[in-house]
Tab-separated table of C-alpha atoms in Angstrom:
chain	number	residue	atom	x	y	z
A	382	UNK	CA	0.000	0.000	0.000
A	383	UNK	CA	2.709	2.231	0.730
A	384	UNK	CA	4.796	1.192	-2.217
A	385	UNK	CA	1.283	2.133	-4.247
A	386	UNK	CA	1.186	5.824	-2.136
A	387	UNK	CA	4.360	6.426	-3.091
A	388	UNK	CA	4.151	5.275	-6.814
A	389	UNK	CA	0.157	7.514	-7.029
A	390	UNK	CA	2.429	10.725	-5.200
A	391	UNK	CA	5.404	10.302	-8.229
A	392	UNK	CA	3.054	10.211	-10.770
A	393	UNK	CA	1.388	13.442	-9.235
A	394	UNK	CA	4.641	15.388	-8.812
A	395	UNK	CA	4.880	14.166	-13.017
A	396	UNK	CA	1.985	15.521	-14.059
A	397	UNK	CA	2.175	18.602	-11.853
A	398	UNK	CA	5.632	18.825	-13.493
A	399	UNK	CA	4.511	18.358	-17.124
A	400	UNK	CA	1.676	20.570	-16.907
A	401	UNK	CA	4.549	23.438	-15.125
A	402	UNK	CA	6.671	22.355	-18.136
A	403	UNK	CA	3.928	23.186	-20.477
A	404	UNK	CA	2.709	26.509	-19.038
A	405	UNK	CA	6.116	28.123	-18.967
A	406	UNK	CA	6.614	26.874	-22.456
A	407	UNK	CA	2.997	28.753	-23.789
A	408	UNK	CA	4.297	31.500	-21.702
A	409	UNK	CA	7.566	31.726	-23.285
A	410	UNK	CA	5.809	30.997	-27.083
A	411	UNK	CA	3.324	33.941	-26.327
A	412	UNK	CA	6.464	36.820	-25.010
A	413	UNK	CA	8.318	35.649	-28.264
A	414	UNK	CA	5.274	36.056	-30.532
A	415	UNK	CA	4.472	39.713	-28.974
A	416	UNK	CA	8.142	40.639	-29.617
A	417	UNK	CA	8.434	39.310	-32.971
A	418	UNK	CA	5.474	40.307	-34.263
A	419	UNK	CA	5.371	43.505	-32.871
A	420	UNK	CA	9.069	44.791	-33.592
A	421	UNK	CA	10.845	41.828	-35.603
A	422	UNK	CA	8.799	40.978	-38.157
A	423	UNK	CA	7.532	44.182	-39.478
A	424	UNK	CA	11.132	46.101	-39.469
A	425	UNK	CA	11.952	43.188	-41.585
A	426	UNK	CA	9.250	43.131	-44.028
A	427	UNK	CA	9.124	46.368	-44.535
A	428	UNK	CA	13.096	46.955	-45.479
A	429	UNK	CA	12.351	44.373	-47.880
A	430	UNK	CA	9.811	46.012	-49.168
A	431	UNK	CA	11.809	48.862	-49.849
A	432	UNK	CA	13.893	47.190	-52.267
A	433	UNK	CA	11.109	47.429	-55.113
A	434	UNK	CA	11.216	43.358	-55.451
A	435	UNK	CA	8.482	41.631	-55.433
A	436	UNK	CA	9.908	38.116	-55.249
A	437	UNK	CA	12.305	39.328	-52.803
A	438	UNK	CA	9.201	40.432	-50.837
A	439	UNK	CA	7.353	36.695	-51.323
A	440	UNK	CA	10.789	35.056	-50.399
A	441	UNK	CA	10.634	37.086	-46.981
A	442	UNK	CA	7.025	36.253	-45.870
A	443	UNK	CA	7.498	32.357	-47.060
A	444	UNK	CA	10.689	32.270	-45.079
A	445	UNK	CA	8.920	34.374	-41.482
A	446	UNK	CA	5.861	32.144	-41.745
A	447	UNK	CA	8.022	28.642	-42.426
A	448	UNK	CA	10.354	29.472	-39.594
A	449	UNK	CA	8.145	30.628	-36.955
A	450	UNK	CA	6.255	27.398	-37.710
A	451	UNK	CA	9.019	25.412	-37.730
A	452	UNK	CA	10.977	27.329	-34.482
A	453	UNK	CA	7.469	26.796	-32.347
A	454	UNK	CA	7.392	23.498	-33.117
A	455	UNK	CA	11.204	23.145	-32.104
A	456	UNK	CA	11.445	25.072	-29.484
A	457	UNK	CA	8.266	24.783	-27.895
A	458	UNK	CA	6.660	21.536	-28.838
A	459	UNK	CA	3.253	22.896	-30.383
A	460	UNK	CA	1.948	21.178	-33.370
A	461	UNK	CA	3.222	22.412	-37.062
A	462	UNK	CA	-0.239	23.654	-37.684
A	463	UNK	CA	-1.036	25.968	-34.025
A	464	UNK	CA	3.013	27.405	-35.013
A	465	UNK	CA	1.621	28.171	-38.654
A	466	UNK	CA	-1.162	29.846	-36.998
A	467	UNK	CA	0.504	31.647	-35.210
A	468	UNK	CA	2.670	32.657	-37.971
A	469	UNK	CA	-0.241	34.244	-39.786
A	470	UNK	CA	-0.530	36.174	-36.745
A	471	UNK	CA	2.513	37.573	-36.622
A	472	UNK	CA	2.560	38.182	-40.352
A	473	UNK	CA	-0.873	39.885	-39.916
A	474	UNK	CA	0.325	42.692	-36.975
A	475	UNK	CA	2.846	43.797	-40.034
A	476	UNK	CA	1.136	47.405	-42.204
A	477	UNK	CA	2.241	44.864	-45.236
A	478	UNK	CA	0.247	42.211	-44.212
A	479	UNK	CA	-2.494	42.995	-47.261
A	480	UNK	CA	0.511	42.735	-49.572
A	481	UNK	CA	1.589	39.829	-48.080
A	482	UNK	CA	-1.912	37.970	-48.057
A	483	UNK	CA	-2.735	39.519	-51.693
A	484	UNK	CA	1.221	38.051	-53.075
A	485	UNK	CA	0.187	34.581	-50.881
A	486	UNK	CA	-2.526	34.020	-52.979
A	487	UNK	CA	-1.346	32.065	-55.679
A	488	UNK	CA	0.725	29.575	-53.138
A	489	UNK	CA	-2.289	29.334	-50.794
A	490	UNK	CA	-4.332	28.089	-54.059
A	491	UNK	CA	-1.869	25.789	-54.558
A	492	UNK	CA	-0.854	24.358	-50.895
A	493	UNK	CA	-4.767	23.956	-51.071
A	494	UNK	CA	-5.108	22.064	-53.904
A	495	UNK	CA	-2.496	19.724	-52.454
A	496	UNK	CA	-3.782	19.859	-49.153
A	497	UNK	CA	-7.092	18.460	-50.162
A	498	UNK	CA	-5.412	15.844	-52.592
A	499	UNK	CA	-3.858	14.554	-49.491
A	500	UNK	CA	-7.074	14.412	-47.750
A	501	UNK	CA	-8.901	12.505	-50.430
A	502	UNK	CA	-5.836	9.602	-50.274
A	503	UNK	CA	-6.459	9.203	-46.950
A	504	UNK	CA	-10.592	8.918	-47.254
A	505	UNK	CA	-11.735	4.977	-47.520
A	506	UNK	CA	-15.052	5.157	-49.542
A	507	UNK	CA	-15.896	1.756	-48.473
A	508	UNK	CA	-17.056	3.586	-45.090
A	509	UNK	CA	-20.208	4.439	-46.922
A	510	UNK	CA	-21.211	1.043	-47.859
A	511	UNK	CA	-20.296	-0.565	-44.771
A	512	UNK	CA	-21.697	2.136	-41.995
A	513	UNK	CA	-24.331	4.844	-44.087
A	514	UNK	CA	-26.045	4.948	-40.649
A	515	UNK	CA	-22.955	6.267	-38.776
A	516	UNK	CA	-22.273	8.065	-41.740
A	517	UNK	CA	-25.490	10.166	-41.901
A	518	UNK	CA	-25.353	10.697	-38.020
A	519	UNK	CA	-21.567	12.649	-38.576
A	520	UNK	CA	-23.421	14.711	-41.616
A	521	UNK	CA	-26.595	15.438	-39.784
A	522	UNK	CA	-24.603	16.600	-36.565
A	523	UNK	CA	-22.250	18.844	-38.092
A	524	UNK	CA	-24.812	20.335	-41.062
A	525	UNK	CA	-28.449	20.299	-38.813
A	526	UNK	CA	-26.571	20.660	-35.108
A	527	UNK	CA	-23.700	23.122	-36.049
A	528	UNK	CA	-25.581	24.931	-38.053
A	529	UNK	CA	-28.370	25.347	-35.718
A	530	UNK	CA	-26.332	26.260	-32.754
A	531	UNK	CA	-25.322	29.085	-34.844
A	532	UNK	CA	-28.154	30.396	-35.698
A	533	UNK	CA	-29.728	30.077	-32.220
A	534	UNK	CA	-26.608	31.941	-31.008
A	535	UNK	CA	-26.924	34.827	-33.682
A	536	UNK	CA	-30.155	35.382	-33.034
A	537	UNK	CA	-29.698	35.219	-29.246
A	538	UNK	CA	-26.950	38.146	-30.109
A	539	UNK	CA	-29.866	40.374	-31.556
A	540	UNK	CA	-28.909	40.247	-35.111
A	541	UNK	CA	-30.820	39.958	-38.031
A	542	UNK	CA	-32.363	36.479	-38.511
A	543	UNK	CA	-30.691	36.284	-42.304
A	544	UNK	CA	-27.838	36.732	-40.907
A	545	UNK	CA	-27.909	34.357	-38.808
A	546	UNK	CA	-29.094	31.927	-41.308
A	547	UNK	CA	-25.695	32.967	-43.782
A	548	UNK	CA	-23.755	31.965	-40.834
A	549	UNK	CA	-25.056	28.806	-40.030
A	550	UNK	CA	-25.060	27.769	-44.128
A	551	UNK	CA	-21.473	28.968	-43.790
A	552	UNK	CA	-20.610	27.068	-40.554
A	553	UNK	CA	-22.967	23.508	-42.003
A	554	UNK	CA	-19.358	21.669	-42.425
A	555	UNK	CA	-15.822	21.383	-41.268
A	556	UNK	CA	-12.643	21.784	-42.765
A	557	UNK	CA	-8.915	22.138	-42.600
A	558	UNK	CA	-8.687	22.229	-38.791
A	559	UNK	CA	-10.783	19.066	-38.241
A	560	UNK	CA	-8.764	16.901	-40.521
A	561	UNK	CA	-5.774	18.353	-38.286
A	562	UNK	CA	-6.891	17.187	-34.983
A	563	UNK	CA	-8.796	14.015	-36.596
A	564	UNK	CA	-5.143	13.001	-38.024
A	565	UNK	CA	-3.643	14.039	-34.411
A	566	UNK	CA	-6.203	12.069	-32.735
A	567	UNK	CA	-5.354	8.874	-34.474
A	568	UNK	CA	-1.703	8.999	-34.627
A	569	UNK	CA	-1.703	9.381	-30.661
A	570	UNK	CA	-4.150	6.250	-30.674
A	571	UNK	CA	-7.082	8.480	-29.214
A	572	UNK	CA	-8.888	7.864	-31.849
A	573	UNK	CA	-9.418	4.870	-34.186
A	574	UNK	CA	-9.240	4.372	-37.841
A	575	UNK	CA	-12.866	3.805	-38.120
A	576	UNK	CA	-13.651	7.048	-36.570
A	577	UNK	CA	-11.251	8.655	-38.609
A	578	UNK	CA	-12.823	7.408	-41.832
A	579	UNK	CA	-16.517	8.945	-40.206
A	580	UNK	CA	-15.035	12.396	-39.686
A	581	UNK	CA	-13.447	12.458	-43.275
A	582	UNK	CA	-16.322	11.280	-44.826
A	583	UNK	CA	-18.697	13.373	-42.627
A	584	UNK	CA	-16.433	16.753	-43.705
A	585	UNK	CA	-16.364	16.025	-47.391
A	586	UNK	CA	-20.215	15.706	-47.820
A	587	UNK	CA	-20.739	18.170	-45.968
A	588	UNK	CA	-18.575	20.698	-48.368
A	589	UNK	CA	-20.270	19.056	-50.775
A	590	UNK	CA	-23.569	19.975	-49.509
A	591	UNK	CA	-22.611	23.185	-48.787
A	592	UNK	CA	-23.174	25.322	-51.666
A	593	UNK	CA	-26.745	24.184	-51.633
A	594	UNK	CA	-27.647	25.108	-48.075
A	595	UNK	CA	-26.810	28.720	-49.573
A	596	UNK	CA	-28.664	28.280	-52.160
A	597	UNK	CA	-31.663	26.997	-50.149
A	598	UNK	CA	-31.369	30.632	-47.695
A	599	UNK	CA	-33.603	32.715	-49.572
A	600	UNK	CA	-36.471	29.687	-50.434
A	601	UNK	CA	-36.089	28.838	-46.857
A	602	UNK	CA	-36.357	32.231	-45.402
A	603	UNK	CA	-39.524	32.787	-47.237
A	604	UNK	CA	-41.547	29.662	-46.267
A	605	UNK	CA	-40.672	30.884	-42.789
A	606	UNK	CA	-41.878	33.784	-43.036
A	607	UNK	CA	-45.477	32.494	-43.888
A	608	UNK	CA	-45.605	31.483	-40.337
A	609	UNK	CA	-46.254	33.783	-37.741
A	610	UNK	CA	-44.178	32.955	-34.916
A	611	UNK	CA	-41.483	32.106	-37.284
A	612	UNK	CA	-41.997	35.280	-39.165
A	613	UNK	CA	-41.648	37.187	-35.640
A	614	UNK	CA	-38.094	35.610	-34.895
A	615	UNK	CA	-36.916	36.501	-38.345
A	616	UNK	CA	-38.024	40.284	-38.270
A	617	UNK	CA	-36.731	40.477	-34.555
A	618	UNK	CA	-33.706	42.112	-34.921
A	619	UNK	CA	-33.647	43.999	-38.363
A	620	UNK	CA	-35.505	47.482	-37.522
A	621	UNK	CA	-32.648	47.999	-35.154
A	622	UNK	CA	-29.610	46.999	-36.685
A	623	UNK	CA	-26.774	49.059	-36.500
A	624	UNK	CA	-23.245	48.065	-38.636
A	625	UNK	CA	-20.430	48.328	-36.546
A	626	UNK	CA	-19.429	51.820	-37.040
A	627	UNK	CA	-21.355	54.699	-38.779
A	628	UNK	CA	-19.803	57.305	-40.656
A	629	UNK	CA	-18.785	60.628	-38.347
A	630	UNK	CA	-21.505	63.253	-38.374
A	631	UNK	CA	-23.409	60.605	-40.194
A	632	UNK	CA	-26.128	60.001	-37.186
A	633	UNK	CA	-28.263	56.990	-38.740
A	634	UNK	CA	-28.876	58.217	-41.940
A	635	UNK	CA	-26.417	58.275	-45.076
A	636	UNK	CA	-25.661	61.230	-47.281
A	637	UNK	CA	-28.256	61.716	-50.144
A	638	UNK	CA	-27.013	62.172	-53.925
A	639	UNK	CA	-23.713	60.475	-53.330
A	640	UNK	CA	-21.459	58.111	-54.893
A	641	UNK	CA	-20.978	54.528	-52.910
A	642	UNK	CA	-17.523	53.266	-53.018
A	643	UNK	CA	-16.635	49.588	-51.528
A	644	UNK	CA	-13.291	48.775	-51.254
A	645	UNK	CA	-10.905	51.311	-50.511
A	646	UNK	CA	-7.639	49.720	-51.790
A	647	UNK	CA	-4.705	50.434	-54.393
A	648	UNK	CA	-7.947	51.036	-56.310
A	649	UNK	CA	-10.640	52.482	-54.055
A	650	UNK	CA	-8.472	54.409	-52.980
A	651	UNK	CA	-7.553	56.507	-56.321
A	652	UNK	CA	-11.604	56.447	-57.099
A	653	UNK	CA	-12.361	58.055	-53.419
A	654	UNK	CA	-9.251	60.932	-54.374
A	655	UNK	CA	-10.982	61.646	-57.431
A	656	UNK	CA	-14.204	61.922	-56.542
A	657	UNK	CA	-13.431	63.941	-53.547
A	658	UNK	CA	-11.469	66.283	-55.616
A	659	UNK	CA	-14.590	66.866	-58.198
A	660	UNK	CA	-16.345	67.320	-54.904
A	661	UNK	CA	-18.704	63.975	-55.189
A	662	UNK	CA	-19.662	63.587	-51.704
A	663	UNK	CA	-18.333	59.745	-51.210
A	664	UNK	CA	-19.213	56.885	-49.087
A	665	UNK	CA	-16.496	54.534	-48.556
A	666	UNK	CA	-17.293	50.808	-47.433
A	667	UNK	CA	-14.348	48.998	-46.544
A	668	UNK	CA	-13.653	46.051	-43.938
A	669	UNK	CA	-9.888	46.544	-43.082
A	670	UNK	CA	-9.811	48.911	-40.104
A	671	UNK	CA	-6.256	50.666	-41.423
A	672	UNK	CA	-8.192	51.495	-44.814
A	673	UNK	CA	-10.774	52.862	-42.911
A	674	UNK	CA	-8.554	55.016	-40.699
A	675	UNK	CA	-6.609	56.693	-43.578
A	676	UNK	CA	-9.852	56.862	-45.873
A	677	UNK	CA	-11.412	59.322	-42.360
A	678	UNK	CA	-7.870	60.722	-41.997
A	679	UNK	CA	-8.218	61.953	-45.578
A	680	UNK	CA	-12.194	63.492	-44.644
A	681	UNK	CA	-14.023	60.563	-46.337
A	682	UNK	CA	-16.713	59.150	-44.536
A	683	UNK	CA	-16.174	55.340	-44.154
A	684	UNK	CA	-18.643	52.832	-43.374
A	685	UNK	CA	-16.598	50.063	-41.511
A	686	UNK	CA	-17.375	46.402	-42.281
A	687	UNK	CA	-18.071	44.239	-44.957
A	688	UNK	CA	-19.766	45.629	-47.859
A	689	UNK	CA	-21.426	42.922	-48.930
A	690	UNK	CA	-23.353	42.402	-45.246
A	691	UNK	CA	-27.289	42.766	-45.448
A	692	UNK	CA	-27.042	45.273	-42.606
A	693	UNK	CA	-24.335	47.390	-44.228
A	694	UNK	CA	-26.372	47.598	-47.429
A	695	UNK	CA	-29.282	48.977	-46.028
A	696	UNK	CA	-26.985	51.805	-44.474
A	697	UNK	CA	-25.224	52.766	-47.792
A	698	UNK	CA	-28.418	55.037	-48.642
A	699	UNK	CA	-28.367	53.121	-52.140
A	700	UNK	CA	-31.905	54.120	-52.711
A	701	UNK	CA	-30.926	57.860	-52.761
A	702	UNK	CA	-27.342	57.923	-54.325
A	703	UNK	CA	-26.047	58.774	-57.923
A	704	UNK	CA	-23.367	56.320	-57.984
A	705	UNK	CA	-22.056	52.905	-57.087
A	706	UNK	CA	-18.718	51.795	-57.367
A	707	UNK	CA	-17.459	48.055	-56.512
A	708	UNK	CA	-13.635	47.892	-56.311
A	709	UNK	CA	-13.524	44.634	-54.544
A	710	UNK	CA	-11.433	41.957	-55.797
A	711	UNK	CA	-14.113	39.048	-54.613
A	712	UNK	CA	-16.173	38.059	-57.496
A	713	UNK	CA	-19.707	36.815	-55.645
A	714	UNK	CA	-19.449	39.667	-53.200
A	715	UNK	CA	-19.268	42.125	-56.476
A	716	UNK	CA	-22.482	40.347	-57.643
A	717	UNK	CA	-24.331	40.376	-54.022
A	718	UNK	CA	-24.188	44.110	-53.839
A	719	UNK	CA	-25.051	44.472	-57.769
A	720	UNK	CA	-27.987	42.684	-57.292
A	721	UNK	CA	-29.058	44.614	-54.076
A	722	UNK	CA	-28.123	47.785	-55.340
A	723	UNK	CA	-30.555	47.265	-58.183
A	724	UNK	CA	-33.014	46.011	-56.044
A	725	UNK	CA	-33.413	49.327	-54.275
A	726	UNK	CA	-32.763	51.716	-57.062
A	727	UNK	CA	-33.210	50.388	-60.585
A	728	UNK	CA	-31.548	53.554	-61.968
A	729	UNK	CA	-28.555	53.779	-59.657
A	730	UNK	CA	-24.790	54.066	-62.193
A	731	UNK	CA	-22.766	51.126	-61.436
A	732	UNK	CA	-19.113	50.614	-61.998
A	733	UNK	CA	-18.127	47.273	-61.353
A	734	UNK	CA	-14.263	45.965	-61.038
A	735	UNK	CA	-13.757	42.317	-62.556
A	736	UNK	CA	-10.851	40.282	-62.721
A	737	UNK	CA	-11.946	37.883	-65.512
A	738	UNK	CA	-13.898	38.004	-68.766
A	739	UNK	CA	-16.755	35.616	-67.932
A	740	UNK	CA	-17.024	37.815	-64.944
A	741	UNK	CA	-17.072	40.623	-67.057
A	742	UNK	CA	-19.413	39.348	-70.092
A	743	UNK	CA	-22.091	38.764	-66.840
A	744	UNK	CA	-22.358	41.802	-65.809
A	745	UNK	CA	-21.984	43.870	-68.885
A	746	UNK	CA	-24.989	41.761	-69.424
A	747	UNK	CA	-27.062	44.967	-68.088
A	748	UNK	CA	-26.125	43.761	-64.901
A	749	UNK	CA	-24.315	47.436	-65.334
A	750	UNK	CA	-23.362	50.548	-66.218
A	751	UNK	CA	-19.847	49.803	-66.669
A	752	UNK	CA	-17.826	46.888	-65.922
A	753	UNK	CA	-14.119	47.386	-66.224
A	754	UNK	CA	-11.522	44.219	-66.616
A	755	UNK	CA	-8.257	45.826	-65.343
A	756	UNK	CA	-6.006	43.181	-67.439
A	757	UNK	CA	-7.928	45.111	-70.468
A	758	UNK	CA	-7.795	47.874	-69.451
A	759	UNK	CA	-3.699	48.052	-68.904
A	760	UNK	CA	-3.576	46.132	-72.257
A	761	UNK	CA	-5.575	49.694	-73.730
A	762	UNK	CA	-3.039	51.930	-71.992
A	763	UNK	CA	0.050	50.316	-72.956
A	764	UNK	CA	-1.066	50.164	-76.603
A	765	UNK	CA	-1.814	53.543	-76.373
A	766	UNK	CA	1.865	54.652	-75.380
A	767	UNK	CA	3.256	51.971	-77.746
A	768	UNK	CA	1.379	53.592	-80.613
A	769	UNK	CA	1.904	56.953	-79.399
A	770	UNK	CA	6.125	56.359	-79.410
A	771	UNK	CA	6.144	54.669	-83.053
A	772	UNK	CA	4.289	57.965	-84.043
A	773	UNK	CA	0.555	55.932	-85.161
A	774	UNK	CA	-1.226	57.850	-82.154
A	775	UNK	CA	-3.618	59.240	-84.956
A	776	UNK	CA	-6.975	58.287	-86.555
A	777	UNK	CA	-5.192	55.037	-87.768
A	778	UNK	CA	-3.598	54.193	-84.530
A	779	UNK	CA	-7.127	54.015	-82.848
A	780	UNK	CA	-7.972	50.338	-84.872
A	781	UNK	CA	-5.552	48.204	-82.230
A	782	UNK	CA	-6.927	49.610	-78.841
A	783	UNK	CA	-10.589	49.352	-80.611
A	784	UNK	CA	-9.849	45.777	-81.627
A	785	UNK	CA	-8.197	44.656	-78.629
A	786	UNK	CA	-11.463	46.432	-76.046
A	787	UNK	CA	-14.101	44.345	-78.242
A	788	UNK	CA	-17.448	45.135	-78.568
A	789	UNK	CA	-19.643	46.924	-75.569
């Protein structure tokens, strides 16, 4: 017994001394992080920003996020994926970081690709033959119960019942994160290769699923509505709905006769000069809160959030502006705020940024006033010059730039 005593007190003073171990190790992780992201890691990005090179600049973000990945995971013993988290974060407290995430892009597309090639290896499809049941339960918990919890906990918030219905289609599956700890959980034998198989195949249907639960918002939202206690809980909510931050001076109502600008980056921003110069009183809505500090440092008023929100809509006094201009990169945001914008005033001007031409062929389709493709655009301006140097800048030198903009 006291052989037993002694052995339960070791084991005690073990775990007391792993969990110490541990504590001081987070503690250490977080003072680094602070430091490094605070002072290191933006001195650094930013000299080699100065050097004009782009790759350069790439080279220096791949090699901060890859070492302070790998160095947690060293030093500290987190997981590769909590240091590459964490990496992100220190990226993120640098004034580059929407350089950084904008020259990512490409890799992340591509490290996604792979990532989810790696995931489909590892699914066995004979779990759907040999347990559908178990199968169904996984879907039906994380598409009905996850999604459900999140609208229940919107709702409880006081927002707008929509909204909470957009965020519990876009929280009806699981991703990157759950493969993480599912993998985790099996390769320290907490969890077994059949339940592995369940999660996998419970995550890919329900991505798979996803896009129709959006789809299914709108038809959904309007068969509730035909019932009056369900009616009540979706209308609860949207007379008082405020977005986040209103412009200064603004009280609750927007300006009248104005031009709408959302997005206020390397392009917004040379729109929102212009206009303010010509005296167009301008409504800026952008989401990044450094955007929306130097758009009010410059006298612009700014709504602050995401321009493509149902509550920030109804605040951008669409109904009684001149002018809308979308200069957000994101394709189905562009088209969620065309289509709401014409919804409340038919006649409203709309210039439209687009990064491809199906994306501009749909909404030249009188989707419209203008939609501008800035690939074409460049290609118009540099044929321009090139005609302009080789001395063809006259009537003759106008068939190129014609042939290469296509018809309107």
């Amino acid at each position: 017994d006291r052989r037993g005593a002694d052995a339960a007190a070791g084991a005690g003073t073990n775990v007391l001394a792993t969990v110490g171990l541990t504590l001081g190790k987070v503690a250490l992780l977080v003072a680094a992080m602070l430091f490094v992201g605070v002072r290191a890691v933006p001195w650094l990005l930013a000299q080699v920003a100065r050097t004009g090179s782009r790759e350069l600049f790439i080279l220096a973000v791949l090699a901060v996020a890859l070492g302070v990945a790998f160095g947690s995971a060293v030093l500290f013993g987190v997981s590769l994926a909590l240091g590459a988290f964490l990496a992100g974060l220190v990226v993120g407290e640098s004034d580059l970081s929407h350089q950084a995430a904008e020259d990512a892009l490409p890799l992340r597309d591509a490290f996604a690709v792979l990532f989810f090639v790696s995931v489909g290896m590892l699914f066995d499809p004979a779990i759907l033959l040999t347990s559908p049941g178990r199968v169904l339960a996984v879907v039906l918990m994380i598409v009905v119960g996850k999604s459900l919890a999140a609208f229940l906990l919107v709702v409880a918030l006081g927002r707008p019942a929509r909204t909470g219905l957009i965020v519990a289609a876009g929280l009806a599956q699981i991703g990157e994160f759950s493969f993480i700890l599912a993998e985790l959980g099996r390769t320290l034998g907490l969890l077994p290769d059949e339940g592995h198989s369940l999660i996998l195949a419970g995550a890919l249907l329900s991505i798979t699923l996803n896009p129709l639960l959006f789809r299914a918002i709108d038809p959904l939202e309007a068969r509730l509505r035909r019932l009056p206690r369900a009616a009540a809980i979706l209308s609860r909510g949207t007379a008082g709905a405020e977005p986040a931050e209103l412009p200064h001076g603004a009280g609750h109502h927007a300006p009248r006769d104005h031009a709408v600008l959302c997005g206020y980056g390397r392009v917004g921003r040379l729109i929102g000069e212009a206009l303010k110069r010509h005296g167009v009183p301008c409504l800026v809505v952008e989401e990044d809160r450094t955007r929306v500090q130097e758009a009010r440092s410059r006298g612009i008023a700014v709504l602050h959030g995401d321009a493509a929100d149902g509550t920030l809509l109804a605040h951008m006094g669409l109904a009684e502006a001149r002018l809308l201009v979308v200069a957000i990169p994101d394709p189905l945001a562009t088209r969620h705020i065309v289509e709401e914008a014409r919804r409340q005033n038919p006649g409203l001007a709309v210039v439209a940024r687009t990064h491809s031409e199906e994306e501009w062929a749909y909404l030249s389709d009188g989707r419209v006033s203008e939609a501008v493709l800035g690939e074409r655009e460049l290609a118009l301006a540099m044929a321009r010059l090139s005609l302009h140097y080789v001395g063809a800048d006259g009537a003759d030198g106008q068939v190129v730039p014609q042939a290469v903009h296509g018809p309107r």
